[in-house]
mmCIF file of the N, C-alpha and C atoms, coordinates in Angstrom:
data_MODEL
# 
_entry.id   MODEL 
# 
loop_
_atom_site.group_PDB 
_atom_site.id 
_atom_site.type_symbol 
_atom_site.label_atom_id 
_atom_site.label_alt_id 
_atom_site.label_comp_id 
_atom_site.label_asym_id 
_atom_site.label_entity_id 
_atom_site.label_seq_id 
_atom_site.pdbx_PDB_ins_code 
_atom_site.Cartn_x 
_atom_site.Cartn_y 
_atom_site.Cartn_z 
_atom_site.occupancy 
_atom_site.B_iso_or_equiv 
_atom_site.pdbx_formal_charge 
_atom_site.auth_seq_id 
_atom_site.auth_comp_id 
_atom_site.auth_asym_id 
_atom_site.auth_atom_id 
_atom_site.pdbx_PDB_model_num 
ATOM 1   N N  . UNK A 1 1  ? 6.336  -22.667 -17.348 1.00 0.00 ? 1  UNK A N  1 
ATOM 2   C CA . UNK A 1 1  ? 5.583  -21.837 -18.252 1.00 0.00 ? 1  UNK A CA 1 
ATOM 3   C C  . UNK A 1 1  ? 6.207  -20.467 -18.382 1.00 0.00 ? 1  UNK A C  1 
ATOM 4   N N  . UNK A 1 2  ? 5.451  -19.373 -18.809 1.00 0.00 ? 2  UNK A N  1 
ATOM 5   C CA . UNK A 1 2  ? 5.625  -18.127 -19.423 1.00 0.00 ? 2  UNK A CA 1 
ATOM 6   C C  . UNK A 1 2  ? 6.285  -17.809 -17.781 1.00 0.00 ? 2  UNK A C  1 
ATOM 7   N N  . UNK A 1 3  ? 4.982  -17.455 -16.977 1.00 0.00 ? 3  UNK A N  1 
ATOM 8   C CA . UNK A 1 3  ? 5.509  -16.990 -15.650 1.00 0.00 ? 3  UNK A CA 1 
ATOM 9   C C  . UNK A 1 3  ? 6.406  -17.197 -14.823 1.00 0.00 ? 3  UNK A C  1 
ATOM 10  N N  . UNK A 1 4  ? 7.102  -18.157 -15.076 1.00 0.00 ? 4  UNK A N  1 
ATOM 11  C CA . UNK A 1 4  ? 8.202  -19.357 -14.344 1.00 0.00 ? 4  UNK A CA 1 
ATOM 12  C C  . UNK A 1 4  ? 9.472  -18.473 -15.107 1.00 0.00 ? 4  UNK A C  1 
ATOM 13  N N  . UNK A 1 5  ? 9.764  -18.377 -16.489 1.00 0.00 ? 5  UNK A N  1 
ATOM 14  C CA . UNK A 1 5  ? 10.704 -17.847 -17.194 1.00 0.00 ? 5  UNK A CA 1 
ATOM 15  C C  . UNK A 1 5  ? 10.738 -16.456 -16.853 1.00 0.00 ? 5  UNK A C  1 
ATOM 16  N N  . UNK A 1 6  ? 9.532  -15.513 -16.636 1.00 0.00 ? 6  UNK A N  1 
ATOM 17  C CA . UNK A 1 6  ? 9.696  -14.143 -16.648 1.00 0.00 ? 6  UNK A CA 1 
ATOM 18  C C  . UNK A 1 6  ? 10.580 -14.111 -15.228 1.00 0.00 ? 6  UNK A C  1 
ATOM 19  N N  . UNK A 1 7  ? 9.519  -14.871 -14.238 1.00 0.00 ? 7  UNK A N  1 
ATOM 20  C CA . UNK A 1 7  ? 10.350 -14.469 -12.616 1.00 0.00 ? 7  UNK A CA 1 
ATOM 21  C C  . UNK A 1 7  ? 11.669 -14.954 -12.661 1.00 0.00 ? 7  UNK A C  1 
ATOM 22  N N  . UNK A 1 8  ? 12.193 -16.047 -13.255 1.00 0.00 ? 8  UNK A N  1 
ATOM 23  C CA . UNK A 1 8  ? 13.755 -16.570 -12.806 1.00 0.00 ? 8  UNK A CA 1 
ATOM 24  C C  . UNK A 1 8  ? 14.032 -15.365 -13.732 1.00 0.00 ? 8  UNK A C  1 
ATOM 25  N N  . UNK A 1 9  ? 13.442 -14.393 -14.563 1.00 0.00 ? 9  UNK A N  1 
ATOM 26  C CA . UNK A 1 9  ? 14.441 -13.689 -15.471 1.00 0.00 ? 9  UNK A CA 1 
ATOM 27  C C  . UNK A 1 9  ? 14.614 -12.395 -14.334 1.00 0.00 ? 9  UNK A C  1 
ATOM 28  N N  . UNK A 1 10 ? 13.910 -12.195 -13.862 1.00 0.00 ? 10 UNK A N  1 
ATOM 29  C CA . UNK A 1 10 ? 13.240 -10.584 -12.732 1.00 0.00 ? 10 UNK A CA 1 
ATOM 30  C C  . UNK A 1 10 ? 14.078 -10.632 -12.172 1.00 0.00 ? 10 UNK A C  1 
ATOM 31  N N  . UNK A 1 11 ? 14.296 -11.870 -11.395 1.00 0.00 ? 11 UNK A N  1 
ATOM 32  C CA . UNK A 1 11 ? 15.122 -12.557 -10.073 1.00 0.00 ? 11 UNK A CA 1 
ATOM 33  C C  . UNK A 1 11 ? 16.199 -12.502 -10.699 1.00 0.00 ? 11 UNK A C  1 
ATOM 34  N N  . UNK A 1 12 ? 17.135 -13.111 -11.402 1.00 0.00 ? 12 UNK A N  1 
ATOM 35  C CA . UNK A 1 12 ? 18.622 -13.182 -11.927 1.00 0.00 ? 12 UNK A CA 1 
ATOM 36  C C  . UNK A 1 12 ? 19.650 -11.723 -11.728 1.00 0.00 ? 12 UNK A C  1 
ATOM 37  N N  . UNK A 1 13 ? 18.067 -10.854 -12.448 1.00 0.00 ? 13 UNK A N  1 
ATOM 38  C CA . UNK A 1 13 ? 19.143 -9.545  -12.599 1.00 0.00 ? 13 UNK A CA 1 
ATOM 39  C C  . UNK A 1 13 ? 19.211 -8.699  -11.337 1.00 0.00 ? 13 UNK A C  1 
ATOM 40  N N  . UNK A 1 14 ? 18.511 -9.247  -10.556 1.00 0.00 ? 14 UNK A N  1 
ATOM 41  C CA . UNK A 1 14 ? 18.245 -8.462  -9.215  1.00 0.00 ? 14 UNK A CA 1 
ATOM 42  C C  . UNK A 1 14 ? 19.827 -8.170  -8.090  1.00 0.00 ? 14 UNK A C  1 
ATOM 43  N N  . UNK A 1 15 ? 19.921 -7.165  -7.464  1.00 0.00 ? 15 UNK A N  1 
ATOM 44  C CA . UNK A 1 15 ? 21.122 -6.918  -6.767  1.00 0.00 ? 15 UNK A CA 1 
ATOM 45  C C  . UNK A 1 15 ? 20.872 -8.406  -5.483  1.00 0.00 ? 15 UNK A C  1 
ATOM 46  N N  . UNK A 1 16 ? 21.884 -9.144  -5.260  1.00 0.00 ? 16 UNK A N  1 
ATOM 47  C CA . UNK A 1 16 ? 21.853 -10.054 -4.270  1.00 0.00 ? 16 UNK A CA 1 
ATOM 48  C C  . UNK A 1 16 ? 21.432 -10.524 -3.152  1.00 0.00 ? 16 UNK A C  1 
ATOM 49  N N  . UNK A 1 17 ? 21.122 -8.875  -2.584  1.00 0.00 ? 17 UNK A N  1 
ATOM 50  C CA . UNK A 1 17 ? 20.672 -8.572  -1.733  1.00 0.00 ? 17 UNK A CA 1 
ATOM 51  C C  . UNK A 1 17 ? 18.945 -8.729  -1.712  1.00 0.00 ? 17 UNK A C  1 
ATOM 52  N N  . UNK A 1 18 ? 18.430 -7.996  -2.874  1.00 0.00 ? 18 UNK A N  1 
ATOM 53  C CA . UNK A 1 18 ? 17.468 -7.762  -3.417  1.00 0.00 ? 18 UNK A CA 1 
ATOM 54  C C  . UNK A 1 18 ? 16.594 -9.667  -3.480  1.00 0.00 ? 18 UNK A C  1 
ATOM 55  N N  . UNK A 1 19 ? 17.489 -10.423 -3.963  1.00 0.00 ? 19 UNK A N  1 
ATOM 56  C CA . UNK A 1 19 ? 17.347 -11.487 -4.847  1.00 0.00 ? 19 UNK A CA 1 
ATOM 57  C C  . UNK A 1 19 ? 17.207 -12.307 -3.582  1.00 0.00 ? 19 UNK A C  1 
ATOM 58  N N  . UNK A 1 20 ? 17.746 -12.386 -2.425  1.00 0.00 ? 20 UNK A N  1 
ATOM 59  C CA . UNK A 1 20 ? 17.487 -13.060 -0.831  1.00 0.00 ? 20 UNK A CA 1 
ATOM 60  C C  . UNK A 1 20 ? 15.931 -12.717 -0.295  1.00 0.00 ? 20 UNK A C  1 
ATOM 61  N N  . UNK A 1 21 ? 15.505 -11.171 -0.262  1.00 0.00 ? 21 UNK A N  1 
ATOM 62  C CA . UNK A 1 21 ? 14.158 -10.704 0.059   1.00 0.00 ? 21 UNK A CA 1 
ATOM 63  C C  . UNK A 1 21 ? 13.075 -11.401 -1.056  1.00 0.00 ? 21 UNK A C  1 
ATOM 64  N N  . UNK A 1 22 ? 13.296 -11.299 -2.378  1.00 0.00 ? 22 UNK A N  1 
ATOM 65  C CA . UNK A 1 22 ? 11.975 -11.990 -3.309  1.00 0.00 ? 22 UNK A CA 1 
ATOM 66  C C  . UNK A 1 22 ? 11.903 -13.490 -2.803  1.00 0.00 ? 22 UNK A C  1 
ATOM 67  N N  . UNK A 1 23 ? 12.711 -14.027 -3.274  1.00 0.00 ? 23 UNK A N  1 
ATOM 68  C CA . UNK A 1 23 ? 13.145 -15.247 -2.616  1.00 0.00 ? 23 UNK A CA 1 
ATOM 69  C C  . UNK A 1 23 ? 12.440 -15.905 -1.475  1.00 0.00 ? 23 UNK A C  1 
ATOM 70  N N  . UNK A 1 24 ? 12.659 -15.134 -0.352  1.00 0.00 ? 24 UNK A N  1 
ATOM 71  C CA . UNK A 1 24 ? 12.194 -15.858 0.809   1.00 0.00 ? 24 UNK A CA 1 
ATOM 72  C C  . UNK A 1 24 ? 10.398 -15.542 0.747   1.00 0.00 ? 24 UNK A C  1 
ATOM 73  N N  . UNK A 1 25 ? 10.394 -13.832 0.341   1.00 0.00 ? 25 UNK A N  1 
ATOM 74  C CA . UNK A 1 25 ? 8.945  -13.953 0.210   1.00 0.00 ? 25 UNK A CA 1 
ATOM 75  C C  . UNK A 1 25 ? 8.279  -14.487 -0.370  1.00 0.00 ? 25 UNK A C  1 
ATOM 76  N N  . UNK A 1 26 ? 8.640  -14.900 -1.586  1.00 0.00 ? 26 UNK A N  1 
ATOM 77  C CA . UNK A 1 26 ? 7.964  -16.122 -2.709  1.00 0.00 ? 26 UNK A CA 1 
ATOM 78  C C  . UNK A 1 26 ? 7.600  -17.234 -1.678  1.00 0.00 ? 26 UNK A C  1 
ATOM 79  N N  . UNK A 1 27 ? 8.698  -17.838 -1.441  1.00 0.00 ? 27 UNK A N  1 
ATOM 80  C CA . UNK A 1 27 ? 8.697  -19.066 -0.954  1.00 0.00 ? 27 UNK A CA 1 
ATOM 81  C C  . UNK A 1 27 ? 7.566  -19.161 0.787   1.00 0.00 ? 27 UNK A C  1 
ATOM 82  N N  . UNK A 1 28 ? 7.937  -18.048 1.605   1.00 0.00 ? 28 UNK A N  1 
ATOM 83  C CA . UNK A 1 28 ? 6.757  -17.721 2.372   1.00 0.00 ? 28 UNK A CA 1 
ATOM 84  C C  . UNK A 1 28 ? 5.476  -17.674 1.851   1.00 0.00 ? 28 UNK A C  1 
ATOM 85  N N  . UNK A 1 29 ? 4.784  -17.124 0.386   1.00 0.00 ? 29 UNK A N  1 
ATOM 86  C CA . UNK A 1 29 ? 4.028  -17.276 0.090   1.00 0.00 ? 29 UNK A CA 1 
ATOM 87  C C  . UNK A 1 29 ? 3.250  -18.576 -0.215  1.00 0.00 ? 29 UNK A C  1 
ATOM 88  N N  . UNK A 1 30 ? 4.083  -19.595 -1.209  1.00 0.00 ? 30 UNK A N  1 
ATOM 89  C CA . UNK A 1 30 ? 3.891  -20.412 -1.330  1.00 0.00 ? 30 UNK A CA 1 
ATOM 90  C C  . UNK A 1 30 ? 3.342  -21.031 -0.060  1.00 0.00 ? 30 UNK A C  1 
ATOM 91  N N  . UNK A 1 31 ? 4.204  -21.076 0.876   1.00 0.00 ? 31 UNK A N  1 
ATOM 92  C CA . UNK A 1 31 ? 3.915  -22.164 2.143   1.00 0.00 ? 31 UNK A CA 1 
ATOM 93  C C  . UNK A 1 31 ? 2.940  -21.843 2.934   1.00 0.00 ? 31 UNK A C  1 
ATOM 94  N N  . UNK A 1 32 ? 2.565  -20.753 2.557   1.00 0.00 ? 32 UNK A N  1 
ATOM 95  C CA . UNK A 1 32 ? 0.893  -19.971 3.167   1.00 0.00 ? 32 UNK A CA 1 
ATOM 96  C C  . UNK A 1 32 ? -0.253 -20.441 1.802   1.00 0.00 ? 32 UNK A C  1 
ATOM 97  N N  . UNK A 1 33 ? -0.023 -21.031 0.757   1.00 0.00 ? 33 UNK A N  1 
ATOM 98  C CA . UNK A 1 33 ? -1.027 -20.872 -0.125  1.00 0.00 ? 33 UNK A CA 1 
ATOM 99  C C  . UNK A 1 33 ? -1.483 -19.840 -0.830  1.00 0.00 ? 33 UNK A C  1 
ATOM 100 N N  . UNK A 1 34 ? -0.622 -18.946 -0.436  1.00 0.00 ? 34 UNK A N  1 
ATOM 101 C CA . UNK A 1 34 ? -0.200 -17.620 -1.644  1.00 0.00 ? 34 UNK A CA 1 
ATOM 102 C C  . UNK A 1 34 ? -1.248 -16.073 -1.248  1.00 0.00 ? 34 UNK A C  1 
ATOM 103 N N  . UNK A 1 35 ? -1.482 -15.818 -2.311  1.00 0.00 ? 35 UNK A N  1 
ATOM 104 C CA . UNK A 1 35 ? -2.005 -14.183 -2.052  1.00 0.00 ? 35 UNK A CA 1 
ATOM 105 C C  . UNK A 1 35 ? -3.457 -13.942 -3.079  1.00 0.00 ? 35 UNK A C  1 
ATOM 106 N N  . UNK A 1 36 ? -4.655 -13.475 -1.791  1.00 0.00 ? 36 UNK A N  1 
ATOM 107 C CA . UNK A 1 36 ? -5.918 -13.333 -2.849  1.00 0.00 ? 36 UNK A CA 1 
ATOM 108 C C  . UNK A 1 36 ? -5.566 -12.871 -4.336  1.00 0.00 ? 36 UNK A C  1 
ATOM 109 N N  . UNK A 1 37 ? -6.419 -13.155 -5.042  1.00 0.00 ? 37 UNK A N  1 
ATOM 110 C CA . UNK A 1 37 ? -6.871 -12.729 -6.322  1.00 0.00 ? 37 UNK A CA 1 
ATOM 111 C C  . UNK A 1 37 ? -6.602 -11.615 -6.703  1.00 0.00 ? 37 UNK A C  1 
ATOM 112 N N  . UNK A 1 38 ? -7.392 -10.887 -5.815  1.00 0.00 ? 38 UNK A N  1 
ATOM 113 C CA . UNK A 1 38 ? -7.492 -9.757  -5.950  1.00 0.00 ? 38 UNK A CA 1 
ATOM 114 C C  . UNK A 1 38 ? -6.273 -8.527  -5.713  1.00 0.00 ? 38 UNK A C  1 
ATOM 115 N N  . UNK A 1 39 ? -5.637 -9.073  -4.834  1.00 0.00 ? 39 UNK A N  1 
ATOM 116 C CA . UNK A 1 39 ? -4.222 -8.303  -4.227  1.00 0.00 ? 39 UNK A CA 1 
ATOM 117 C C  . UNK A 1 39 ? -3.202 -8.726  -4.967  1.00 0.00 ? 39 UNK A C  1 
ATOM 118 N N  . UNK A 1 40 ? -3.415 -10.011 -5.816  1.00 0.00 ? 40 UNK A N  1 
ATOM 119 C CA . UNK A 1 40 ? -2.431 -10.309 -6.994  1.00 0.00 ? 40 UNK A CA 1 
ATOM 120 C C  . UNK A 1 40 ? -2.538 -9.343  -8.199  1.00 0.00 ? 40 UNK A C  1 
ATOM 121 N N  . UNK A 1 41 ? -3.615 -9.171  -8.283  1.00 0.00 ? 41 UNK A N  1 
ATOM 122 C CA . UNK A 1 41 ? -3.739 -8.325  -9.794  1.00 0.00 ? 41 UNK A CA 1 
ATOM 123 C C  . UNK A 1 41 ? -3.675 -7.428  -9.803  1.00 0.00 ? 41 UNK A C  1 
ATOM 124 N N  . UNK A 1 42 ? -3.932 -6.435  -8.670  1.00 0.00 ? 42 UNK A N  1 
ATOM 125 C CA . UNK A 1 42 ? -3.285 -5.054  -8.260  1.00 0.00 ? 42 UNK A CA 1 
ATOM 126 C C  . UNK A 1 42 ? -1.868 -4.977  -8.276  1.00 0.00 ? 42 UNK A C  1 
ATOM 127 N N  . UNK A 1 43 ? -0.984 -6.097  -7.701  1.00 0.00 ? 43 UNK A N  1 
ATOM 128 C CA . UNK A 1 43 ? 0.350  -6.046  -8.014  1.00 0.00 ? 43 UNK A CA 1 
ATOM 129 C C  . UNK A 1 43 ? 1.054  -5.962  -9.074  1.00 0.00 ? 43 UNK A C  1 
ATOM 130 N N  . UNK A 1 44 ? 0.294  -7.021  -9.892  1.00 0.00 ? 44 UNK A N  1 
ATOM 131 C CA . UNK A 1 44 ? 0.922  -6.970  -11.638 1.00 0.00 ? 44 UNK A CA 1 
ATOM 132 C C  . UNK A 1 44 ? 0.670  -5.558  -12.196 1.00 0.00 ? 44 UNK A C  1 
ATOM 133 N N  . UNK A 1 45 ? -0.871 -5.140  -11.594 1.00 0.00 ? 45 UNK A N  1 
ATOM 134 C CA . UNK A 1 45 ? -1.158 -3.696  -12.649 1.00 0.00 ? 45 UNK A CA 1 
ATOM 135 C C  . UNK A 1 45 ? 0.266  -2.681  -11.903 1.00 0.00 ? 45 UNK A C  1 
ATOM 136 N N  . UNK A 1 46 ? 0.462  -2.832  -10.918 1.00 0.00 ? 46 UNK A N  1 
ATOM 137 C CA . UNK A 1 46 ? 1.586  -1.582  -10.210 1.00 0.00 ? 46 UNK A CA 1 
ATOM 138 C C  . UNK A 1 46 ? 2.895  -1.815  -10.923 1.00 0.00 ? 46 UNK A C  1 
ATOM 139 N N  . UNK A 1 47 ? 3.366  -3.425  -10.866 1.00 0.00 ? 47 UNK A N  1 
ATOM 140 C CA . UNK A 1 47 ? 4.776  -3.657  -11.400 1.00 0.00 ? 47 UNK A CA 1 
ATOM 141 C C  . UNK A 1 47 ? 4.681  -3.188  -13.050 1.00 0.00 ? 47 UNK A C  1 
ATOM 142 N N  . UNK A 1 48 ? 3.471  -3.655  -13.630 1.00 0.00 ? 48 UNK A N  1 
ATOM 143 C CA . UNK A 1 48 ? 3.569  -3.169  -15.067 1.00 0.00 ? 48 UNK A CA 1 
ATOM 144 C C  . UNK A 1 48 ? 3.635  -1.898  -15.169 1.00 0.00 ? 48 UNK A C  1 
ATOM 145 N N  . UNK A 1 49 ? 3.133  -1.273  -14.444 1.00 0.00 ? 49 UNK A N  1 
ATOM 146 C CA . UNK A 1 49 ? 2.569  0.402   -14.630 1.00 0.00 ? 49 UNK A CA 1 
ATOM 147 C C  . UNK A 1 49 ? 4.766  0.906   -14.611 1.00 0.00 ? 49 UNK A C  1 
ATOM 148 N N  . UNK A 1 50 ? 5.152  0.744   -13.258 1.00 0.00 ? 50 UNK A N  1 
ATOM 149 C CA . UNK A 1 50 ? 6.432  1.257   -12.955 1.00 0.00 ? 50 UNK A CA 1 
ATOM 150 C C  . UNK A 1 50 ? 7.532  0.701   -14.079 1.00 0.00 ? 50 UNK A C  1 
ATOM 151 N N  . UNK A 1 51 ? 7.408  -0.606  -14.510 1.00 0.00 ? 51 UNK A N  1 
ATOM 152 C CA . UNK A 1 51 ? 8.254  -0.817  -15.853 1.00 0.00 ? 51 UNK A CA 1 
ATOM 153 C C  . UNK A 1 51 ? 8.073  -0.294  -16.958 1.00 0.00 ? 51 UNK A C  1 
ATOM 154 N N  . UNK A 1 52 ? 6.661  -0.207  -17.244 1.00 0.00 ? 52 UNK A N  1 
ATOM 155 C CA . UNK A 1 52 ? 6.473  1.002   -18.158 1.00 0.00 ? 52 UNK A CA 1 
ATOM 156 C C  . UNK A 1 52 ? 6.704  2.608   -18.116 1.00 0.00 ? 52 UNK A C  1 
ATOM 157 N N  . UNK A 1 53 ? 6.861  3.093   -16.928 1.00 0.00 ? 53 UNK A N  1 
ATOM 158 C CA . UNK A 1 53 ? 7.337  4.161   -16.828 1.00 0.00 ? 53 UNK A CA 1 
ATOM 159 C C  . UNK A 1 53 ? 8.696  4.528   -17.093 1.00 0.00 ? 53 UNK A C  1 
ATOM 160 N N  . UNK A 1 54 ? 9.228  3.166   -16.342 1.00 0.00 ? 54 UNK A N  1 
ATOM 161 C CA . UNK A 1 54 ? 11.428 3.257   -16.254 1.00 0.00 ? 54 UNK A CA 1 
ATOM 162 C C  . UNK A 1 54 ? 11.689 3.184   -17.557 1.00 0.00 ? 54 UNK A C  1 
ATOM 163 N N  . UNK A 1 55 ? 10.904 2.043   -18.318 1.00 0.00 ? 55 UNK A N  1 
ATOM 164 C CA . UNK A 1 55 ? 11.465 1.926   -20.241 1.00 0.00 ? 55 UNK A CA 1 
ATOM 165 C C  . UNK A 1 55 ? 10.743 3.845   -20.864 1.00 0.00 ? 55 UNK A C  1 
ATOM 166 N N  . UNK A 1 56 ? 9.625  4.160   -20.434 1.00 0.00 ? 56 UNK A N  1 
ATOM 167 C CA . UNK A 1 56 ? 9.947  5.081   -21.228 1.00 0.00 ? 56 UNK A CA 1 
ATOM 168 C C  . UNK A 1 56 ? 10.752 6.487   -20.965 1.00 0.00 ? 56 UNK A C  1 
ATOM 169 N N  . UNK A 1 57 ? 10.933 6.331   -19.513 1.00 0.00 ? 57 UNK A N  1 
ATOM 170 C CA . UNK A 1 57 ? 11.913 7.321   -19.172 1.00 0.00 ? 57 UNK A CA 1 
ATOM 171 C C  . UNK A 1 57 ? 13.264 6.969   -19.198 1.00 0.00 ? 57 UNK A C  1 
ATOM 172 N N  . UNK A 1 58 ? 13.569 6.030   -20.201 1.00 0.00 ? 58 UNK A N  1 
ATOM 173 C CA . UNK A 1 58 ? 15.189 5.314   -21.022 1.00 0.00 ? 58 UNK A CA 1 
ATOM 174 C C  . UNK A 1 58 ? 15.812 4.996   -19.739 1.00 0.00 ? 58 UNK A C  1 
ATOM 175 N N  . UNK A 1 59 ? 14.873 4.653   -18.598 1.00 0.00 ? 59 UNK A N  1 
ATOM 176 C CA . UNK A 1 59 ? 15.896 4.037   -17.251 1.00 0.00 ? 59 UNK A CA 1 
ATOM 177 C C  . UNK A 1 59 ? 15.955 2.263   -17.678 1.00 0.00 ? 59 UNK A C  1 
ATOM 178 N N  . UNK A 1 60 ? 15.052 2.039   -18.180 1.00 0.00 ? 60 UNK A N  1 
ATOM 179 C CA . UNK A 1 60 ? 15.413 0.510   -18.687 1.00 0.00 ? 60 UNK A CA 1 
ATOM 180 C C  . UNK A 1 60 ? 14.942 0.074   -20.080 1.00 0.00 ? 60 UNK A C  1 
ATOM 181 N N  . UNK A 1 61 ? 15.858 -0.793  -20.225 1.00 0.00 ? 61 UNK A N  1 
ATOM 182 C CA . UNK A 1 61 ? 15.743 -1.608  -21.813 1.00 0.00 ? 61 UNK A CA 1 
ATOM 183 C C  . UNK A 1 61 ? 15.283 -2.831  -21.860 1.00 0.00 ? 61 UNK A C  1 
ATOM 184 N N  . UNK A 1 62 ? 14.048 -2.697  -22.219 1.00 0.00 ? 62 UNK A N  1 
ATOM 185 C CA . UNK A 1 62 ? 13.481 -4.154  -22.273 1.00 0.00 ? 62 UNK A CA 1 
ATOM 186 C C  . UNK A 1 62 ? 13.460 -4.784  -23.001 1.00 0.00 ? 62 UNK A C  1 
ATOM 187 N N  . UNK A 1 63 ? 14.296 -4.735  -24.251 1.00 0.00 ? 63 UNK A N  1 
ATOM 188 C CA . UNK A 1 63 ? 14.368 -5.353  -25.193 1.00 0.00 ? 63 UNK A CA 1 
ATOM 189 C C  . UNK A 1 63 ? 16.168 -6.449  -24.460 1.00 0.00 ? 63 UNK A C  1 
ATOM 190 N N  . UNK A 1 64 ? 16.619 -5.536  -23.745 1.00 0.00 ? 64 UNK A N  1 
ATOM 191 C CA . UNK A 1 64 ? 17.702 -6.604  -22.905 1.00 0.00 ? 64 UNK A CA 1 
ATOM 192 C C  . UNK A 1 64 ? 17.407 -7.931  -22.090 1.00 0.00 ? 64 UNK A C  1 
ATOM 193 N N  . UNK A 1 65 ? 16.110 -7.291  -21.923 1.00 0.00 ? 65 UNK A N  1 
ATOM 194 C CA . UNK A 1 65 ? 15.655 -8.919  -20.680 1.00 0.00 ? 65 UNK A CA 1 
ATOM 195 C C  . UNK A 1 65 ? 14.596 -9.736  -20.887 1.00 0.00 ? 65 UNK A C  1 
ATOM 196 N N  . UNK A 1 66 ? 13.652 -8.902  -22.661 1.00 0.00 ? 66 UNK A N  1 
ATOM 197 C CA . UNK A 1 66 ? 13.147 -9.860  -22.985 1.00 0.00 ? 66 UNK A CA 1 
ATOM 198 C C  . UNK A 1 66 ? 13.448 -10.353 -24.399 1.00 0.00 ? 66 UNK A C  1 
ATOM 199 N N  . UNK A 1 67 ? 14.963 -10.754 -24.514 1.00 0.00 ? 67 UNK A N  1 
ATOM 200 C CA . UNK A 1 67 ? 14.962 -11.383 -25.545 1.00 0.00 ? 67 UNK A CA 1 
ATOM 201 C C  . UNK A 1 67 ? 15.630 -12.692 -25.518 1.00 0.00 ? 67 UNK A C  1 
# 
């Protein structure tokens, strides 16, 4: 789905290093049955909030990674 495409897209561009830490924590998550509700949606509001800040302070182009 949508969410499957955004993360392999998040993940791809990530420094290597970077891309080993999501990685294992994803996959730790998974094998725990993942993360309340509630502590999920606080995350999305933080990651959205900080991408919206970097695109409008011209630190990133999102028209590069979502097209």
């Amino acid at each position: 789905g949508a969410g499957a495409e955004i993360k392999n897209k998040i993940i791809t561009n990530l420094p290597t290093r970077m891309k080993i830490i999501v990685s294992d924590t994803l996959k730790s998550l998974e094998e725990e049955g993942g993360v309340p509700t509630e502590e999920t949606y606080d995350a999305r509001k933080n990651i959205t909030r900080r991408i919206r800040e970097l695109a409008k302070g011209g630190k990133l182009d999102l028209k590069k990674y979502l097209t």
